[in-house]
Each structure stands twice: as C-alpha cells, then as structure tokens.
Short mmCIF file of C-alpha atoms in Angstrom, two decimals:
data_model
loop_
_atom_site.label_atom_id
_atom_site.label_comp_id
_atom_site.label_asym_id
_atom_site.label_seq_id
_atom_site.Cartn_x
_atom_site.Cartn_y
_atom_site.Cartn_z
CA MET A 1 -60.72 44.72 -0.52
CA VAL A 2 -57.93 42.18 0.16
CA ARG A 3 -57.87 39.71 -2.36
CA ILE A 4 -56.29 36.86 -1.10
CA VAL A 5 -55.43 33.84 -3.36
CA LEU A 6 -54.56 29.83 -1.95
CA TYR A 7 -51.72 27.40 -3.78
CA LEU A 8 -52.21 24.28 -3.15
CA ASN A 9 -51.50 20.47 -4.48
CA GLN A 10 -53.38 17.38 -5.80
CA PHE A 11 -54.03 16.22 -2.12
CA PHE A 12 -54.83 19.18 -0.29
CA GLY A 13 -56.52 19.98 -2.84
CA GLN A 14 -59.10 17.28 -3.61
CA LEU A 15 -57.83 16.87 -7.10
CA GLY A 16 -56.51 12.76 -5.55
CA GLY A 17 -53.73 11.35 -3.97
CA GLU A 18 -50.61 10.20 -6.13
CA GLU A 19 -52.60 9.25 -9.05
CA ALA A 20 -53.58 13.08 -9.56
CA ALA A 21 -50.53 14.27 -8.54
CA ALA A 22 -49.72 14.70 -12.53
CA GLU A 23 -52.48 16.99 -13.20
CA PRO A 24 -51.37 20.38 -14.52
CA PRO A 25 -53.02 23.57 -13.19
CA ARG A 26 -56.43 24.87 -12.58
CA VAL A 27 -58.21 27.71 -10.66
CA LEU A 28 -60.96 26.79 -8.59
CA ALA A 29 -63.58 29.47 -7.65
CA ALA A 30 -64.71 27.56 -4.13
CA PRO A 31 -62.55 27.33 -1.35
CA VAL A 32 -61.62 23.33 -0.84
CA GLY A 33 -59.44 21.45 2.21
CA PRO A 34 -57.79 24.20 4.24
CA GLY A 35 -59.19 27.07 1.92
CA ARG A 36 -61.79 26.11 3.76
CA ALA A 37 -60.04 26.89 7.09
CA LEU A 38 -58.54 30.34 6.25
CA THR A 39 -62.09 31.01 5.18
CA GLY A 40 -63.18 31.26 8.76
CA LEU A 41 -59.69 33.64 9.27
CA LEU A 42 -60.20 36.50 7.62
CA GLU A 43 -60.58 39.82 8.02
CA ALA A 44 -63.57 41.42 7.07
CA ASP A 45 -61.83 43.63 4.20
CA GLU A 46 -60.59 40.20 2.68
CA ALA A 47 -62.03 38.67 0.81
CA PHE A 48 -61.13 35.14 -0.81
CA VAL A 49 -60.79 35.07 -4.71
CA GLY A 50 -59.53 31.66 -5.71
CA THR A 51 -57.46 28.54 -5.21
CA LEU A 52 -54.82 27.18 -7.52
CA VAL A 53 -54.42 23.71 -7.19
CA CYS A 54 -51.09 21.64 -9.18
CA GLY A 55 -50.24 18.26 -9.21
CA ASP A 56 -46.76 17.57 -7.65
CA SER A 57 -45.43 15.59 -9.92
CA TYR A 58 -46.10 18.04 -12.87
CA PHE A 59 -44.63 21.00 -11.30
CA ALA A 60 -41.36 18.88 -10.16
CA ASP A 61 -41.44 17.88 -14.11
CA HIS A 62 -41.81 20.68 -16.08
CA PRO A 63 -40.29 23.37 -13.08
CA ASP A 64 -40.41 26.46 -16.01
CA ALA A 65 -43.35 25.27 -17.88
CA ALA A 66 -45.83 24.91 -14.42
CA ALA A 67 -44.74 28.50 -13.42
CA ALA A 68 -45.47 30.37 -15.64
CA ALA A 69 -48.73 28.72 -16.34
CA CYS A 70 -49.79 29.06 -12.84
CA LEU A 71 -48.34 32.74 -13.27
CA ASP A 72 -50.97 33.08 -16.28
CA LEU A 73 -53.69 31.43 -14.22
CA ILE A 74 -53.09 33.27 -11.27
CA ARG A 75 -52.31 37.10 -12.68
CA PRO A 76 -55.92 37.70 -13.68
CA LEU A 77 -57.51 36.64 -10.12
CA GLU A 78 -55.48 40.33 -9.42
CA PRO A 79 -54.47 38.63 -6.13
CA ASP A 80 -53.30 40.94 -3.00
CA ILE A 81 -51.11 37.91 -0.64
CA VAL A 82 -51.72 34.31 -1.57
CA LEU A 83 -50.27 31.58 0.53
CA ALA A 84 -48.85 29.21 -0.66
CA GLY A 85 -49.19 25.52 1.39
CA PRO A 86 -47.81 24.74 3.50
CA ALA A 87 -45.95 22.12 2.41
CA PHE A 88 -45.28 20.61 6.02
CA ASN A 89 -42.65 17.94 4.64
CA ALA A 90 -43.22 17.29 1.35
CA GLY A 91 -40.35 17.72 -0.30
CA ARG A 92 -42.03 17.84 -4.08
CA TYR A 93 -45.16 20.34 -3.08
CA GLY A 94 -42.39 22.31 -0.92
CA VAL A 95 -40.01 23.33 -4.03
CA ALA A 96 -43.23 24.15 -6.03
CA CYS A 97 -44.34 27.01 -3.05
CA GLY A 98 -40.87 28.08 -2.83
CA THR A 99 -40.80 28.14 -7.07
CA LEU A 100 -43.55 29.78 -7.33
CA ALA A 101 -43.87 32.51 -4.55
CA GLU A 102 -40.26 33.66 -5.68
CA ILE A 103 -41.54 33.93 -8.93
CA LEU A 104 -44.90 35.68 -8.10
CA GLN A 105 -42.92 37.40 -5.78
CA ARG A 106 -41.32 38.59 -8.21
CA GLU A 107 -42.97 39.08 -11.26
CA LEU A 108 -46.53 40.51 -9.81
CA GLY A 109 -44.84 42.24 -6.50
CA VAL A 110 -47.86 39.45 -4.54
CA THR A 111 -47.28 39.26 -0.83
CA VAL A 112 -46.12 35.94 -0.82
CA VAL A 113 -46.04 33.33 2.28
CA THR A 114 -45.92 29.62 2.79
CA GLY A 115 -45.43 27.15 5.38
CA MET A 116 -43.09 24.12 5.29
CA TYR A 117 -41.49 21.90 8.25
CA ALA A 118 -37.55 22.62 9.13
CA GLU A 119 -35.92 19.42 6.76
CA ASN A 120 -38.55 19.78 4.00
CA PRO A 121 -35.15 20.45 1.60
CA ALA A 122 -37.50 23.45 -0.58
CA VAL A 123 -36.49 25.50 3.00
CA GLU A 124 -32.59 25.75 2.09
CA LEU A 125 -33.47 26.56 -1.36
CA TYR A 126 -35.89 29.11 -0.69
CA ARG A 127 -36.15 30.21 3.15
CA LYS A 128 -33.53 33.49 1.78
CA GLN A 129 -36.27 34.71 -0.89
CA VAL A 130 -39.49 33.78 0.73
CA VAL A 131 -40.91 34.15 3.88
CA ILE A 132 -41.75 30.27 5.47
CA VAL A 133 -43.34 29.94 8.20
CA GLN A 134 -42.21 27.09 10.85
CA THR A 135 -44.90 24.28 10.41
CA GLY A 136 -45.22 20.82 11.90
CA LEU A 137 -44.70 17.42 10.79
CA SER A 138 -48.23 17.10 9.84
CA ALA A 139 -51.19 18.74 8.94
CA ALA A 140 -52.77 18.32 12.08
CA THR A 141 -51.17 21.71 12.39
CA MET A 142 -53.24 23.05 9.58
CA ARG A 143 -55.16 25.73 10.77
CA ASP A 144 -52.76 27.66 12.88
CA THR A 145 -50.03 27.65 10.51
CA LEU A 146 -52.42 29.31 8.44
CA ARG A 147 -53.28 31.88 10.79
CA THR A 148 -49.75 32.16 11.29
CA MET A 149 -49.21 32.65 7.40
CA LEU A 150 -52.47 34.69 7.33
CA THR A 151 -50.92 37.29 9.77
CA LEU A 152 -47.24 37.64 8.38
CA ALA A 153 -48.92 38.28 5.31
CA ARG A 154 -50.78 40.87 6.82
CA LYS A 155 -47.32 42.50 8.47
CA LEU A 156 -45.79 41.81 5.59
CA ARG A 157 -48.02 44.46 3.81
CA ARG A 158 -48.14 46.11 6.03
CA GLY A 159 -44.94 46.96 5.40
CA GLU A 160 -44.20 45.55 9.15
CA THR A 161 -40.13 44.21 9.99
CA LEU A 162 -40.40 40.75 10.78
CA MET A 163 -37.97 39.02 13.20
CA PRO A 164 -37.96 35.22 12.48
CA GLU A 165 -38.00 33.49 16.08
CA GLU A 166 -40.38 36.20 17.32
CA HIS A 167 -42.66 35.29 14.04
CA GLY A 168 -42.21 32.05 13.72
CA TYR A 169 -40.72 31.80 10.28
CA PHE A 170 -37.58 30.80 8.81
CA SER A 171 -34.36 32.49 9.46
CA GLN A 172 -33.35 34.74 6.02
CA GLY A 173 -30.30 35.56 7.08
CA ARG A 174 -30.04 38.94 6.75
CA ALA A 175 -28.40 41.67 8.92
CA MET A 176 -31.42 43.39 10.34
CA PRO A 177 -29.86 47.41 12.36
CA ALA A 178 -30.76 47.10 15.83
CA ILE A 179 -30.06 48.58 19.37
CA ALA A 180 -29.68 46.71 21.65
CA GLU A 181 -30.06 47.56 25.35
CA LYS A 182 -26.09 46.82 26.98
CA PRO A 183 -22.69 46.29 24.79
CA ALA A 184 -21.72 43.60 23.34
CA ALA A 185 -18.83 42.97 26.18
CA ASP A 186 -21.84 42.60 29.09
CA ARG A 187 -24.00 40.07 26.56
CA ALA A 188 -20.65 38.06 25.51
CA VAL A 189 -20.12 38.03 29.54
CA GLU A 190 -24.11 37.31 30.79
CA ILE A 191 -24.29 34.55 27.97
CA LEU A 192 -20.68 33.00 29.09
CA LEU A 193 -22.38 32.63 32.92
CA ALA A 194 -25.74 31.85 31.96
CA LYS A 195 -23.77 28.48 29.93
CA LEU A 196 -21.33 27.73 33.21
CA ARG A 197 -24.75 27.70 35.99
CA GLY A 198 -25.60 25.50 32.88
CA GLU A 199 -29.42 28.25 32.79
CA PRO A 200 -30.49 28.61 29.36
CA TYR A 201 -28.92 31.05 27.15
CA ARG A 202 -29.54 32.24 23.65
CA THR A 203 -26.32 32.66 20.98
CA GLU A 204 -26.65 35.71 18.88
CA VAL A 205 -23.89 33.91 16.29
CA VAL A 206 -25.79 30.79 15.15
CA LEU A 207 -23.55 28.51 13.67
CA PRO A 208 -24.35 26.95 10.25
CA THR A 209 -25.84 23.34 10.38
CA PHE A 210 -25.11 20.94 7.68
CA ARG A 211 -27.97 19.04 6.34
CA ARG A 212 -27.41 15.16 6.56
CA ASN A 213 -27.62 13.48 3.11
CA ALA A 214 -27.95 9.64 2.90
CA ALA A 215 -24.36 8.26 2.45
CA PRO A 216 -23.42 6.65 -1.05
CA SER A 217 -23.73 3.52 -1.34
CA ARG A 218 -20.51 1.30 -1.82
CA LEU A 219 -19.00 -0.22 -5.06
CA GLY A 220 -18.69 -3.20 -4.96
CA ASP A 221 -15.59 -2.92 -7.46
CA LEU A 222 -13.51 -0.25 -9.00
CA ARG A 223 -11.96 -2.36 -11.36
CA ASP A 224 -14.02 -1.56 -14.84
CA LYS A 225 -15.41 2.58 -12.93
CA LEU A 226 -14.95 5.39 -14.13
CA VAL A 227 -12.71 7.66 -11.77
CA ALA A 228 -12.30 11.31 -11.23
CA LEU A 229 -9.73 12.72 -9.32
CA VAL A 230 -11.29 16.32 -7.56
CA THR A 231 -10.06 19.23 -5.24
CA ASP A 232 -10.61 21.76 -3.22
CA GLY A 233 -6.59 23.22 -3.07
CA GLY A 234 -6.62 25.18 -5.94
CA LEU A 235 -4.18 23.20 -8.04
CA VAL A 236 -4.62 24.67 -11.26
CA PRO A 237 -2.53 25.16 -14.81
CA ALA A 238 -0.09 28.06 -14.52
CA GLY A 239 -1.86 31.18 -14.99
CA ASN A 240 -4.66 30.33 -13.46
CA PRO A 241 -7.08 30.55 -17.01
CA ASP A 242 -10.35 30.16 -15.09
CA ASN A 243 -9.33 33.42 -12.45
CA ILE A 244 -10.32 30.90 -9.75
CA GLU A 245 -10.36 32.90 -6.46
CA SER A 246 -8.18 32.03 -3.71
CA PHE A 247 -10.65 32.31 -1.08
CA ALA A 248 -14.44 32.29 -1.39
CA ALA A 249 -13.61 31.02 -4.75
CA THR A 250 -17.42 31.54 -7.00
CA ARG A 251 -16.27 28.30 -10.20
CA TRP A 252 -14.23 25.67 -10.70
CA GLY A 253 -11.91 24.52 -13.41
CA THR A 254 -11.20 21.21 -15.19
CA TYR A 255 -8.03 20.89 -16.79
CA ASP A 256 -6.94 18.14 -18.84
CA ILE A 257 -5.05 14.78 -17.96
CA ALA A 258 -5.41 12.53 -20.41
CA GLY A 259 -2.75 10.21 -20.90
CA ALA A 260 -0.64 12.44 -19.03
CA GLU A 261 0.94 10.13 -16.61
CA ARG A 262 2.45 13.40 -14.44
CA LEU A 263 2.25 16.75 -13.28
CA ALA A 264 5.23 18.99 -13.96
CA PRO A 265 5.26 21.56 -11.90
CA GLU A 266 5.79 24.52 -13.62
CA ASP A 267 2.85 23.72 -15.46
CA TYR A 268 0.89 24.36 -12.87
CA GLU A 269 0.12 26.86 -9.67
CA VAL A 270 -2.11 26.85 -6.79
CA SER A 271 -4.69 29.16 -6.48
CA HIS A 272 -5.54 29.18 -2.55
CA GLY A 273 -4.23 31.63 0.09
CA GLY A 274 -5.32 29.20 3.38
CA TYR A 275 -2.46 27.32 3.59
CA ASP A 276 1.77 27.85 2.61
CA ASN A 277 1.71 26.02 -0.99
CA ARG A 278 5.20 25.40 -1.94
CA PHE A 279 5.34 21.60 -1.63
CA VAL A 280 2.18 21.80 -3.24
CA ARG A 281 4.08 23.88 -6.27
CA GLN A 282 7.10 21.95 -6.11
CA ASP A 283 5.20 18.37 -6.35
CA PRO A 284 1.83 19.45 -7.38
CA HIS A 285 1.03 15.13 -7.13
CA ARG A 286 1.10 15.85 -3.01
CA LEU A 287 -2.35 17.06 -3.50
CA VAL A 288 -3.31 15.75 -6.95
CA PRO A 289 -2.11 12.19 -7.26
CA LEU A 290 -1.79 11.77 -10.88
CA ASP A 291 1.26 9.30 -10.71
CA ALA A 292 -0.31 7.07 -8.31
CA ALA A 293 -3.82 7.12 -9.57
CA ARG A 294 -2.32 5.75 -13.65
CA GLN A 295 -0.51 3.20 -11.67
CA MET A 296 -3.54 1.69 -9.68
CA GLU A 297 -5.24 2.22 -13.60
CA ARG A 298 -1.90 0.06 -14.72
CA ASP A 299 -2.54 -2.55 -11.95
CA GLY A 300 -6.30 -2.68 -13.01
CA GLN A 301 -7.52 -1.97 -9.02
CA ILE A 302 -9.43 1.17 -11.01
CA GLY A 303 -10.96 0.83 -14.72
CA ARG A 304 -10.06 3.97 -16.19
CA LEU A 305 -8.72 7.53 -14.71
CA PHE A 306 -11.32 11.07 -15.89
CA ASP A 307 -9.58 12.28 -18.19
CA LYS A 308 -9.47 16.01 -16.58
CA PHE A 309 -9.22 16.90 -12.10
CA VAL A 310 -11.74 18.86 -11.46
CA SER A 311 -10.40 22.47 -9.42
CA THR A 312 -11.86 24.65 -7.28
CA THR A 313 -11.13 26.56 -3.50
CA GLY A 314 -11.87 25.37 -0.13
CA LEU A 315 -11.90 28.89 1.50
CA SER A 316 -13.26 31.26 4.10
CA ASN A 317 -16.43 30.44 1.69
CA PRO A 318 -20.15 30.47 2.26
CA ILE A 319 -21.72 26.92 2.66
CA GLU A 320 -24.66 28.32 0.81
CA ASN A 321 -21.43 28.77 -2.57
CA SER A 322 -20.06 25.66 -1.38
CA ARG A 323 -23.08 23.72 -2.08
CA ARG A 324 -23.59 25.06 -5.26
CA LEU A 325 -19.75 24.47 -6.21
CA GLY A 326 -20.17 20.86 -5.01
CA ARG A 327 -23.48 20.05 -6.60
CA GLU A 328 -22.12 21.95 -9.92
CA ILE A 329 -19.14 19.92 -9.91
CA ALA A 330 -21.37 16.53 -8.87
CA GLU A 331 -24.30 17.19 -12.10
CA TYR A 332 -20.93 17.34 -14.18
CA LEU A 333 -19.10 14.45 -13.47
CA ARG A 334 -22.35 11.99 -13.20
CA GLN A 335 -22.77 13.83 -16.93
CA GLN A 336 -19.32 12.69 -17.78
CA GLY A 337 -19.96 8.93 -16.71
CA VAL A 338 -17.87 8.86 -13.56
CA GLN A 339 -18.62 6.60 -11.06
CA ALA A 340 -16.60 7.63 -8.30
CA VAL A 341 -14.36 10.44 -6.71
CA ILE A 342 -11.45 10.32 -4.92
CA LEU A 343 -11.56 14.43 -3.61
CA THR A 344 -8.72 15.48 -2.40
CA SER A 345 -9.04 18.92 0.47
CA THR A 346 -6.29 20.80 2.30
CA MET B 1 -8.80 18.49 9.60
CA THR B 2 -10.55 14.95 9.19
CA PRO B 3 -13.21 16.27 12.45
CA VAL B 4 -13.85 19.09 9.73
CA ALA B 5 -15.26 16.40 7.50
CA GLU B 6 -17.06 14.49 10.27
CA MET B 7 -18.73 17.25 10.64
CA VAL B 8 -19.85 18.88 7.56
CA GLY B 9 -21.24 15.03 6.54
CA SER B 10 -19.02 13.50 4.45
CA HIS B 11 -19.91 9.72 4.51
CA ARG B 12 -16.08 8.60 3.46
CA ILE B 13 -12.86 10.32 4.48
CA VAL B 14 -9.17 8.10 4.72
CA GLN B 15 -6.98 11.27 6.83
CA GLY B 16 -3.94 12.38 4.82
CA SER B 17 -0.60 13.85 5.91
CA GLY B 18 -0.84 17.22 5.87
CA ILE B 19 -2.85 20.18 5.40
CA VAL B 20 0.23 21.34 3.57
CA HIS B 21 0.87 18.27 1.50
CA PRO B 22 -2.38 15.55 1.54
CA LEU B 23 -0.85 13.00 -0.35
CA GLY B 24 3.13 13.69 0.35
CA LEU B 25 5.62 14.10 2.85
CA ALA B 26 7.89 16.54 2.13
CA SER B 27 10.79 15.36 4.95
CA SER B 28 10.88 12.03 3.25
CA THR B 29 13.15 10.96 0.75
CA PRO B 30 11.22 10.63 -3.15
CA GLU B 31 10.62 6.92 -2.80
CA GLU B 32 9.04 6.99 0.45
CA GLU B 33 6.60 9.73 -0.37
CA ARG B 34 5.24 8.13 -3.58
CA SER B 35 4.80 4.56 -1.12
CA LEU B 36 2.78 7.13 1.14
CA ARG B 37 0.93 8.29 -1.86
CA ASP B 38 -0.17 4.77 -3.05
CA ARG B 39 -0.74 3.56 0.67
CA ILE B 40 -3.84 6.29 0.79
CA LEU B 41 -5.06 6.10 -2.77
CA ALA B 42 -5.73 2.52 -1.88
CA ARG B 43 -7.41 3.04 1.43
CA ALA B 44 -10.05 5.87 -0.44
CA VAL B 45 -10.27 3.13 -3.16
CA ASP B 46 -11.50 0.16 -0.31
CA ALA B 47 -13.76 3.09 1.45
CA LEU B 48 -15.39 3.53 -1.26
CA LYS B 49 -16.08 -0.21 -1.72
CA THR B 50 -17.22 0.06 2.07
CA ASP B 51 -21.18 0.68 3.04
CA VAL B 52 -21.62 3.34 5.95
CA ASP B 53 -24.23 4.79 7.30
CA GLN B 54 -22.68 8.24 8.67
CA PRO B 55 -19.32 9.77 8.21
CA THR B 56 -16.71 7.41 8.94
CA VAL B 57 -12.49 8.09 8.74
CA PHE B 58 -11.05 5.34 7.86
CA LYS B 59 -8.05 4.54 8.85
#
C-alpha cells in the first residue's frame, strides 16, 4: 500500500477561518475538504492515512516549532507520499507548505508535492527544493490540481524524470542532459526566423524574472532620520578584511566611518572586477560620498549618518544570491534603526 | 545603467555621472566634482521624500 497524507491549513482543514489561524497542528483521521476529493482519485494500491492540519498564523509565527511538531505528528503515519496544500495564492499557507515539504523530504525521505499560484511568494522561496505544481488563483481548480499533484508524486516515487513545462510545475532551475534533434545553430536560426515572421517560438534560454515589490512610502522629512550609505561597487578597507569576492560576491561588510569626515584613498581598495576602478581608488568619495553626506548632516538636511557604510560587490551574481545579500543588508540596517538608505552603484 | 535599475524594480533611481565614478567626475576640477556630488546626493534625498508607485528615474 502506498500511504498518502494531506497537509491543509485551518481553512481547508475546516477548523475555521482567520479566527482559527493560530491553531497548532493536529492530525485528523477522516478526510476533510480537499481530502474528500483526493480519496476519489486514489488507485487500488493507495490508501489515504490522515490529514495534518495547522493554522497559517501558528506556522508563520513559530516556523521552527511548527515544522518540528508537524514532523512528529506525521512520522507515525509512515507516509510514502505527502501532498501539501495546494496553497493557491495564500502566502502564509504557501510558506508553510514549502517549509514542511522541504523538511519531510530531508528528514523522512518522503515524496512531497505541493501546489501554488505563480505569484505566491513561497514559489520563489521553495521552487528549487520542492516540486510545486502551478495552480490557478483560487480553489476553483482544486480537483484538477490535486490530480496533477498526485500524478507527479507517483512519477517521482517511481523515479521518473519530470520536466517542468511538460508536467506543469515550477522550474527547479536544474540543467538536465537531453539529446536534441538538431544542432544549436539550426535551432537558433529557426527561432530567429519564427520571430521575424511573427510566429510562435519558444526560447531555450529563459531570462530571469524580477518580482515587483511595493514601493516603500516616501519619508516626509529626512531632518530627523538616520541615513546609511550602502554600495555594491566593492569599496573595502585596504586588505579587504572580509574577503569580499570581486565577482559573484557571497558576502557583504560594514565599515566604520563614525566621526570620519573623509575616506583617505590609502585606507581603501576596490574588490570589483567589473569596472575600471582606478578613479574610485584615487578618491573613494566618487563611490561612497561620505564628504557630501557629512555636509548634509551638518546642514541639517539629514538627521544623522549611520556610523558604518555597507559594501558588497554587484557583479556576475545570480539573482537569488543578490536577493539574499539585499535581504540580509536590509535586515541589518533595520535592526540598527536606519530609516533611509542611499545606495550607490557602478 | 539606470535602465538596469528600472528593469530589476528599484523604485527611486538617480542617475550618477558614470559607471567608473557614479558620484564623481575625474575630468573636472575637485571643486566642480564636489559640487556635482552634492547635487546628486541632494537629488537622492529629494527622491526619498517623493512618493512613487513604479521604478522612477529622478532627473
């Protein structure tokens, strides 16, 4: 028997709406909500063995504890397959499904498939580690989505190779060996001709997409604000103490400027292989404008300059990694009470 | 490089004076260069005080 467990949030698990979002995880033996639809899709050698339900806010507020509790509850069910969600466009639910899927795969070696709408923020967070079926925006497509999730889980268990486009899940960014019918030059010319003729074509190199974040609202006044200088131009103290790489940087550093009026050229160097940096080495203010910012501080145009400048190197960096660096820097600056950033970029 | 900043979704963008010295100008006098830097920084402060709903280049 192939043992199947379903993970649902409080809403689909029928504990309640937002008022039940703080419910800790529990196991329900009988199928509820989407679980009923799922039981109708099972083959003779498959058994539905339980539903794990957890409130979205509970999971979001205590992700580590929630994941550990879910793991403890699921383990005795001895599942072969866990279907998580689908979460459609629900952000907290999506993150819970992604987190749980990743842990179940790692800790129990279980086959896990989840499902989400393309703009669910959890897609970007988990698509590399977890098979996430592309769903519609709402639960109207529940039955079809469950069928796709189940089908993919069966194929994964059998060790079949899945292809994102063919099987309707989000690309995991893996390069897979395959034999093409024609050499690359022929394919490229065919694509170009199709493009010129206005015919449909499919690129073989999909460019990264950039998710749009909401614009931070304006600051009415900077005269009482703590302002930080940040750069991705690779300015570092002489000797590059944090070993920030000159391309595809994995690190960022904070460098003391408390009380300093100027950046002396001999105290700094540039770790960036993407531009001719002799001008910045001659005068670091051409990248990190400490002199002008101190003037603004004296003139009262900004409240105070943060005591450190933050630096990393923006060159040949995978988007994913750049995002992480940005997130870490933003978290750090927020913890330090910084309210505005001037980021200078080469 | 402002088109790149727009493409990736930066909201408040101020054009610098060049890739090799975004806040400087090696070919000018030190005084002119400093005044250019002051102007770019002032523009950045203005941008922070302005509401935007999409990537915007402040000129």
